[in-house]
PDB file of C-alpha atoms in Angstrom:
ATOM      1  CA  UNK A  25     114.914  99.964 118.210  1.00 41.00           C
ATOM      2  CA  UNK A  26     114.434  97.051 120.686  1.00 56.00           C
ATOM      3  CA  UNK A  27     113.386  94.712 117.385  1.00 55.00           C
ATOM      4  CA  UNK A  28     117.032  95.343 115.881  1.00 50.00           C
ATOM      5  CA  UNK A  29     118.448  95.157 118.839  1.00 61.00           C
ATOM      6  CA  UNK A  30     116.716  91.786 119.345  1.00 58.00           C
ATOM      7  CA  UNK A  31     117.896  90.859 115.792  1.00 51.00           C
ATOM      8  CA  UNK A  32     121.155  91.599 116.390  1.00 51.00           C
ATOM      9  CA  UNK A  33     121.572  89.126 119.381  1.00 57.00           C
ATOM     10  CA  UNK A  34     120.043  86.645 117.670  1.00 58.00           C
ATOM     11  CA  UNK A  35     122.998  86.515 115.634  1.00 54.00           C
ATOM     12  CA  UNK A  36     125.212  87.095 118.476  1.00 59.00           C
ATOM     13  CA  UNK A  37     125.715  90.580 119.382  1.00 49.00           C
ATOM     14  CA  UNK A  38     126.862  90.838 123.243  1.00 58.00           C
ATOM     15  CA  UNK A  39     126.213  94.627 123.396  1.00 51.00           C
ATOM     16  CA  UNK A  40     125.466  96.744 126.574  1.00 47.00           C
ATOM     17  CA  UNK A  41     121.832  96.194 126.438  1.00 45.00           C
ATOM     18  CA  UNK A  42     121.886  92.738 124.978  1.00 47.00           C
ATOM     19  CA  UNK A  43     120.623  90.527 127.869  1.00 53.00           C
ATOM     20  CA  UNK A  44     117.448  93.281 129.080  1.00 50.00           C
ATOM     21  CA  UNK A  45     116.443  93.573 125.465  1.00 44.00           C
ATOM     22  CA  UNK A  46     116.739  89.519 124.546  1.00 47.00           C
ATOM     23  CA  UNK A  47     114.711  88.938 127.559  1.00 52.00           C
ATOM     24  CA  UNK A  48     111.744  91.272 126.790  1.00 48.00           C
ATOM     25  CA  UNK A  49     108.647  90.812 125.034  1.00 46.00           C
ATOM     26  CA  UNK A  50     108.473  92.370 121.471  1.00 44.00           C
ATOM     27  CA  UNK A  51     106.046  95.091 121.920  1.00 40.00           C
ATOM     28  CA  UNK A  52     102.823  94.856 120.155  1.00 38.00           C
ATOM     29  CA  UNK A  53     103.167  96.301 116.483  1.00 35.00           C
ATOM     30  CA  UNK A  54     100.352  99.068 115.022  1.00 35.00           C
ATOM     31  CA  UNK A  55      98.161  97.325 113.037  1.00 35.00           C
ATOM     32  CA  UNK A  56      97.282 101.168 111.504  1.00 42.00           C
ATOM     33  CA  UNK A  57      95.896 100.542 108.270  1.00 43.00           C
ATOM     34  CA  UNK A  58      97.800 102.793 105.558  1.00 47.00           C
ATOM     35  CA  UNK A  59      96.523 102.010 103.218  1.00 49.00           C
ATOM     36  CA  UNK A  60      93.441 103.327 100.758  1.00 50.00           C
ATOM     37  CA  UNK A  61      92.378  99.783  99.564  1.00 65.00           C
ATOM     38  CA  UNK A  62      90.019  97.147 100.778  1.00 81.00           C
ATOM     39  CA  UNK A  63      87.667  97.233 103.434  1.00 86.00           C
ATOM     40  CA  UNK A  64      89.049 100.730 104.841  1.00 86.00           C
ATOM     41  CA  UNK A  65      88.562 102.022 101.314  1.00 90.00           C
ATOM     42  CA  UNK A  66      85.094 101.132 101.675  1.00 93.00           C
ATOM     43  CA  UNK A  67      84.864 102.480 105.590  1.00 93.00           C
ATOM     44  CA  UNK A  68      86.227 105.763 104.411  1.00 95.00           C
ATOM     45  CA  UNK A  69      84.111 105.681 101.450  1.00 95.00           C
ATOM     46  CA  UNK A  70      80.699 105.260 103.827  1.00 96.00           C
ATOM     47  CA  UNK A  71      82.196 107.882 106.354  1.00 96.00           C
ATOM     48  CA  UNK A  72      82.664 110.516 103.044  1.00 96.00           C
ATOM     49  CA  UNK A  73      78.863 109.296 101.901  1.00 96.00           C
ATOM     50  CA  UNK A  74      77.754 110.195 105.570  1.00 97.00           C
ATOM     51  CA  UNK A  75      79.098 113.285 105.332  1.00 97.00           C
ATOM     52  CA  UNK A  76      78.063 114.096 101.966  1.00 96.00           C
ATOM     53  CA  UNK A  77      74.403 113.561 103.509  1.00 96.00           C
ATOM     54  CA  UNK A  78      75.076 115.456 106.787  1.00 97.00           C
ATOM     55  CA  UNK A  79      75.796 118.615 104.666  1.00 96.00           C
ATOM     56  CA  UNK A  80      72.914 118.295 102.547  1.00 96.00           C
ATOM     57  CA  UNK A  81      70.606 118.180 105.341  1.00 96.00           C
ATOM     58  CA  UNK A  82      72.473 121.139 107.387  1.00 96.00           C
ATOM     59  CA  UNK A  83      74.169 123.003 104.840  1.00 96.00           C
ATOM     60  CA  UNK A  84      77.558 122.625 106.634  1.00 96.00           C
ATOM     61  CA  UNK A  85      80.101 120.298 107.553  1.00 96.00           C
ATOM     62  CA  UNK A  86      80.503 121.625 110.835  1.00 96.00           C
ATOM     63  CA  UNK A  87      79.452 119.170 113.291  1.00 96.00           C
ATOM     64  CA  UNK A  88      78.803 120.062 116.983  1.00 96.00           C
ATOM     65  CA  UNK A  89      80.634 118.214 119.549  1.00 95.00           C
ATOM     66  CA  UNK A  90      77.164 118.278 121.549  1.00 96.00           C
ATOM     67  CA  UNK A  91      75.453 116.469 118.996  1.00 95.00           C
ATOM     68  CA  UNK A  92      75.341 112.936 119.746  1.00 96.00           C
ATOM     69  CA  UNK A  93      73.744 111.391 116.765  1.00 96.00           C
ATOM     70  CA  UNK A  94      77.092 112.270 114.339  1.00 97.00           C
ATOM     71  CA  UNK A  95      79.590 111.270 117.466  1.00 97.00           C
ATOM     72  CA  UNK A  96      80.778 108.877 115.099  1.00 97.00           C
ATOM     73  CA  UNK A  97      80.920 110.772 112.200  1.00 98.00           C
ATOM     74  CA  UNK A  98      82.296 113.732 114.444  1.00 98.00           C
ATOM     75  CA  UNK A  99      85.309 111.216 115.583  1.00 98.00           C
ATOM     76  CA  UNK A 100      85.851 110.469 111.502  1.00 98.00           C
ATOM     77  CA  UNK A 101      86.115 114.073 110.491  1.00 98.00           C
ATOM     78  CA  UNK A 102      88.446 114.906 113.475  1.00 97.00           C
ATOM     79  CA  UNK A 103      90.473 111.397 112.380  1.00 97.00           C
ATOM     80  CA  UNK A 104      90.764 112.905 108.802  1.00 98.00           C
ATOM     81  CA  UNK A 105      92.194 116.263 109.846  1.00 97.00           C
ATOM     82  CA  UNK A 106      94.880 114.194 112.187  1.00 97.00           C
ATOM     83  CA  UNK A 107      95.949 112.435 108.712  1.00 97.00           C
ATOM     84  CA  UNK A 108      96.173 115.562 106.542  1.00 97.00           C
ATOM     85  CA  UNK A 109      98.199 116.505 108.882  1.00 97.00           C
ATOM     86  CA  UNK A 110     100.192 114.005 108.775  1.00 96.00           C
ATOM     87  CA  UNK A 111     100.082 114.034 105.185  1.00 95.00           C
ATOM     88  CA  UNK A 112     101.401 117.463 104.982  1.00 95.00           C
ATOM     89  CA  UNK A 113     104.095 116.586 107.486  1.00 95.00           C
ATOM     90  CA  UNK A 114     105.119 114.257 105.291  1.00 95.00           C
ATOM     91  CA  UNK A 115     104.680 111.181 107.602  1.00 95.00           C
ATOM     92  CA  UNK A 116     102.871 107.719 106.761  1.00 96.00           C
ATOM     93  CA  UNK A 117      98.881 108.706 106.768  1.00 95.00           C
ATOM     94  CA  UNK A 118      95.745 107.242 105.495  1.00 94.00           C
ATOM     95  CA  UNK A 119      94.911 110.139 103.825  1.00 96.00           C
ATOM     96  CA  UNK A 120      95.859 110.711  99.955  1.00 94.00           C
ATOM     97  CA  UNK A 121      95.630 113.891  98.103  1.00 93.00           C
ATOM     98  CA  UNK A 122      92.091 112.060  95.998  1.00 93.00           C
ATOM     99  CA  UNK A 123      90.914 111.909  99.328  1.00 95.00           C
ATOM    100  CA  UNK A 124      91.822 115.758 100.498  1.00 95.00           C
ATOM    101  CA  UNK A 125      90.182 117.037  97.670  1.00 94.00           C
ATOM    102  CA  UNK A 126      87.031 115.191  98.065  1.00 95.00           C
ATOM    103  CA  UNK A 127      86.895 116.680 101.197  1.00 96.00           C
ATOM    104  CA  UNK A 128      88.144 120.048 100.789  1.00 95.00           C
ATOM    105  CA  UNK A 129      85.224 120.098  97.771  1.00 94.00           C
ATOM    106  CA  UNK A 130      82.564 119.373 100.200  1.00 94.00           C
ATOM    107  CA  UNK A 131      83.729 122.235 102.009  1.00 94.00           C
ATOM    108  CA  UNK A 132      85.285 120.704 105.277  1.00 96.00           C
ATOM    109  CA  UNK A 133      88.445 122.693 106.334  1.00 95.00           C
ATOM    110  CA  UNK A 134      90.962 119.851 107.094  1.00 94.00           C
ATOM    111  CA  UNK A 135      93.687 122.140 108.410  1.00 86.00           C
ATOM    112  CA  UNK A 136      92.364 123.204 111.728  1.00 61.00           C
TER     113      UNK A 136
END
């Protein structure tokens, strides 16, 4: 990566691509929170509790994409599915298997 690359002429390497890559700007790192403690813990935790009541009150967890009062909560369940599946892949995800079974037990189908 251009980071080791960078590292590596810091301490002198005179590679191919040393000059272009000492030159640039280190890209901006993902600040992705991977993690299941803190405040996320407690964002996921209101997001599950929203849910929770959004099935009580329609019987489902099967929010329409019309419905613009659970756009937010729409955008978290969609979010959810993108980490199981990255969680199945095998790949660094917020989601943990606690977290997958919560859901799956409410009845939301996290692999489509």
């Amino acid at each position: 990566t251009k980071a080791k690359i960078r590292q590596l002429v810091s301490l002198g390497w005179q590679g191919p691509d040393a000059s272009n890559v000492a030159a640039a700007q280190p890209s901006t790192p993902r600040t992705k929170r991977r993690s299941s403690s803190g405040q996320y813990q407690k964002h996921w935790d209101d997001k599950f509790n929203s849910l929770v009541a959004y099935k009580e009150a329609n019987g489902h967890t099967n929010i329409d994409s019309k419905d613009k009062a659970n756009a937010k909560l729409l955008a978290w369940v969609r979010k959810q599915k993108t980490e199981n599946k990255l969680l199945v892949a095998g790949k660094p995800s917020t989601m943990t298997p606690e977290r997958k079974l919560l859901l799956e037990g409410l009845g939301l189908e996290l692999s489509v």
